[in-house]
Amino acid sequence: MKRSAGLLLFHHTDDGLEVLLGHMGGPFFARRDAGAWSLPKGEYEPDESAWAAARREFEEELGLPPPDGEALALGEVRQTNGKIVTAWAIEADLDPATIAPGTFRMEWPPRSGQLQEFPELDRVAWFGLDRAREVIVKAQVAFLDRLAEHSP
């Protein structure tokens, strides 16, 4: 069973609570919005703690060190692909223009024998909770709900 861990940044604005989400890079998500956004996260092996993986993946996906601050455990969810995702929320500000996303390589087009490089996240943006619920991977909505329960 694959496991991922990630950090969900949040901050308060005059319009309410906002979360930072990344749009998944690569050809499968290029023309999608709903269900194509996620908290910055990634897979880890059993010999690595979920917390260490969440911090490492944040830096790999955004090209920035994870922020310091109190981490609120948001628990786990199981995505439709069976992957278990563990998340923490941290209150922090981040300018989406400052990200330098990591990349991955895959064969594209399929069965072409050509490897192409794509950004892990092709864009990052702040979303109010209502809009975030519309675009985030369906199983990850639970993280938004758990954050809202613990946030003033």
Short mmCIF file of C-alpha atoms in Angstrom, two decimals:
data_model
loop_
_atom_site.label_atom_id
_atom_site.label_comp_id
_atom_site.label_asym_id
_atom_site.label_seq_id
_atom_site.Cartn_x
_atom_site.Cartn_y
_atom_site.Cartn_z
CA MET A 1 0.00 0.00 0.00
CA LYS A 2 1.42 3.37 -1.00
CA ARG A 3 1.58 6.15 1.55
CA SER A 4 2.02 9.89 1.07
CA ALA A 5 2.45 12.77 3.49
CA GLY A 6 2.09 16.50 3.06
CA LEU A 7 1.70 19.95 4.53
CA LEU A 8 -1.36 22.14 4.08
CA LEU A 9 -0.48 25.80 4.58
CA PHE A 10 -3.25 28.14 5.69
CA HIS A 11 -3.67 31.77 6.60
CA HIS A 12 -6.47 34.12 7.58
CA THR A 13 -7.57 36.98 5.34
CA ASP A 14 -10.34 39.54 5.53
CA ASP A 15 -12.39 37.08 3.45
CA GLY A 16 -11.75 34.16 5.82
CA LEU A 17 -9.54 31.11 5.92
CA GLU A 18 -7.43 30.27 2.85
CA VAL A 19 -5.34 27.21 2.02
CA LEU A 20 -2.41 26.79 -0.35
CA LEU A 21 -2.95 24.12 -3.02
CA GLY A 22 -0.86 22.98 -5.95
CA HIS A 23 -2.14 22.01 -9.39
CA MET A 24 -0.67 18.64 -10.34
CA GLY A 25 1.74 18.88 -13.24
CA GLY A 26 1.99 16.67 -16.28
CA PRO A 27 -0.23 15.87 -19.22
CA PHE A 28 -2.98 14.05 -17.31
CA PHE A 29 -4.03 17.15 -15.39
CA ALA A 30 -3.15 19.91 -17.88
CA ARG A 31 -6.75 20.63 -18.87
CA ARG A 32 -8.40 19.74 -15.56
CA ASP A 33 -9.30 21.94 -12.65
CA ALA A 34 -11.72 19.98 -10.44
CA GLY A 35 -9.86 17.17 -8.71
CA ALA A 36 -6.49 18.30 -10.07
CA TRP A 37 -5.37 20.32 -7.03
CA SER A 38 -3.74 18.87 -3.93
CA LEU A 39 -1.82 19.80 -0.85
CA PRO A 40 1.92 19.51 -1.54
CA LYS A 41 2.66 15.88 -0.71
CA GLY A 42 4.54 12.82 -1.83
CA GLU A 43 5.22 9.17 -1.24
CA TYR A 44 7.56 7.80 1.37
CA GLU A 45 9.03 4.47 2.38
CA PRO A 46 8.36 2.63 5.69
CA ASP A 47 11.78 3.62 7.06
CA GLU A 48 10.89 7.34 6.92
CA SER A 49 8.44 9.03 9.28
CA ALA A 50 5.36 10.62 7.76
CA TRP A 51 6.31 13.98 9.34
CA ALA A 52 9.82 13.90 7.85
CA ALA A 53 8.35 12.94 4.47
CA ALA A 54 5.80 15.77 4.59
CA ARG A 55 8.56 18.32 5.18
CA ARG A 56 10.86 16.78 2.54
CA GLU A 57 8.09 16.61 -0.06
CA PHE A 58 7.07 20.22 0.59
CA GLU A 59 10.59 21.33 -0.29
CA GLU A 60 10.83 18.98 -3.30
CA GLU A 61 7.49 20.05 -4.75
CA LEU A 62 7.71 23.79 -4.10
CA GLY A 63 11.46 24.37 -4.06
CA LEU A 64 11.17 26.17 -0.73
CA PRO A 65 11.88 25.01 2.81
CA PRO A 66 8.80 24.10 4.81
CA PRO A 67 7.70 26.85 7.18
CA ASP A 68 8.28 26.65 10.89
CA GLY A 69 5.32 26.87 13.17
CA GLU A 70 2.91 24.75 15.12
CA ALA A 71 1.71 21.80 13.08
CA LEU A 72 -1.89 20.71 13.42
CA ALA A 73 -2.31 16.99 12.69
CA LEU A 74 -5.11 16.48 10.16
CA GLY A 75 -4.96 12.69 10.24
CA GLU A 76 -5.22 10.36 7.26
CA VAL A 77 -7.47 9.83 4.27
CA ARG A 78 -7.63 7.04 1.72
CA GLN A 79 -7.79 8.28 -1.87
CA THR A 80 -9.72 6.42 -4.58
CA ASN A 81 -6.45 4.94 -5.87
CA GLY A 82 -5.99 3.30 -2.44
CA LYS A 83 -3.12 5.56 -1.37
CA ILE A 84 -3.16 6.65 2.28
CA VAL A 85 -2.34 10.35 2.72
CA THR A 86 -1.31 11.85 6.07
CA ALA A 87 -1.36 15.63 6.47
CA TRP A 88 -0.51 18.45 8.84
CA ALA A 89 -1.64 22.08 8.64
CA ILE A 90 0.72 24.97 9.39
CA GLU A 91 -0.26 28.64 9.50
CA ALA A 92 2.11 30.53 7.21
CA ASP A 93 2.27 32.98 4.33
CA LEU A 94 3.87 32.06 1.05
CA ASP A 95 3.96 33.97 -2.21
CA PRO A 96 3.02 31.50 -4.98
CA ALA A 97 5.30 33.41 -7.37
CA THR A 98 8.33 32.26 -5.35
CA ILE A 99 7.95 28.53 -5.94
CA ALA A 100 10.50 26.61 -7.97
CA PRO A 101 8.77 23.25 -8.45
CA GLY A 102 10.59 19.96 -8.65
CA THR A 103 10.15 17.84 -11.77
CA PHE A 104 9.46 14.26 -12.74
CA ARG A 105 10.13 12.30 -15.92
CA MET A 106 7.68 10.05 -17.71
CA GLU A 107 7.19 8.50 -21.11
CA TRP A 108 5.05 10.89 -23.15
CA PRO A 109 3.23 10.38 -25.42
CA PRO A 110 2.41 6.87 -24.18
CA ARG A 111 4.35 4.04 -25.84
CA SER A 112 6.47 6.60 -27.75
CA GLY A 113 9.74 5.69 -26.06
CA GLN A 114 10.30 9.42 -25.41
CA LEU A 115 10.90 10.64 -21.88
CA GLN A 116 9.70 14.13 -21.07
CA GLU A 117 10.14 16.19 -17.93
CA PHE A 118 7.16 17.84 -16.20
CA PRO A 119 6.82 20.00 -13.07
CA GLU A 120 5.49 18.21 -9.97
CA LEU A 121 3.12 21.17 -9.54
CA ASP A 122 2.57 23.49 -12.49
CA ARG A 123 1.04 26.25 -10.37
CA VAL A 124 0.23 27.04 -6.75
CA ALA A 125 -2.54 29.28 -5.44
CA TRP A 126 -4.41 30.32 -2.32
CA PHE A 127 -8.07 29.27 -2.15
CA GLY A 128 -10.93 30.05 0.18
CA LEU A 129 -12.35 26.86 1.67
CA ASP A 130 -15.45 26.78 -0.55
CA ARG A 131 -13.45 27.05 -3.76
CA ALA A 132 -10.80 24.66 -2.43
CA ARG A 133 -13.50 22.02 -1.87
CA GLU A 134 -14.44 22.32 -5.57
CA VAL A 135 -10.93 21.75 -6.95
CA ILE A 136 -9.06 19.55 -4.46
CA VAL A 137 -8.73 15.77 -4.87
CA LYS A 138 -12.05 14.50 -3.49
CA ALA A 139 -10.65 12.49 -0.55
CA GLN A 140 -8.60 15.49 0.60
CA VAL A 141 -11.77 17.52 1.30
CA ALA A 142 -11.66 15.83 4.71
CA PHE A 143 -8.43 17.72 5.47
CA LEU A 144 -10.19 21.03 4.73
CA ASP A 145 -13.08 20.09 6.99
CA ARG A 146 -10.72 19.07 9.82
CA LEU A 147 -8.79 22.32 9.47
CA ALA A 148 -12.01 24.36 9.56
CA GLU A 149 -13.05 22.59 12.78
CA HIS A 150 -9.81 23.67 14.49
CA SER A 151 -9.54 27.18 13.10
CA PRO A 152 -11.21 30.25 14.60
#
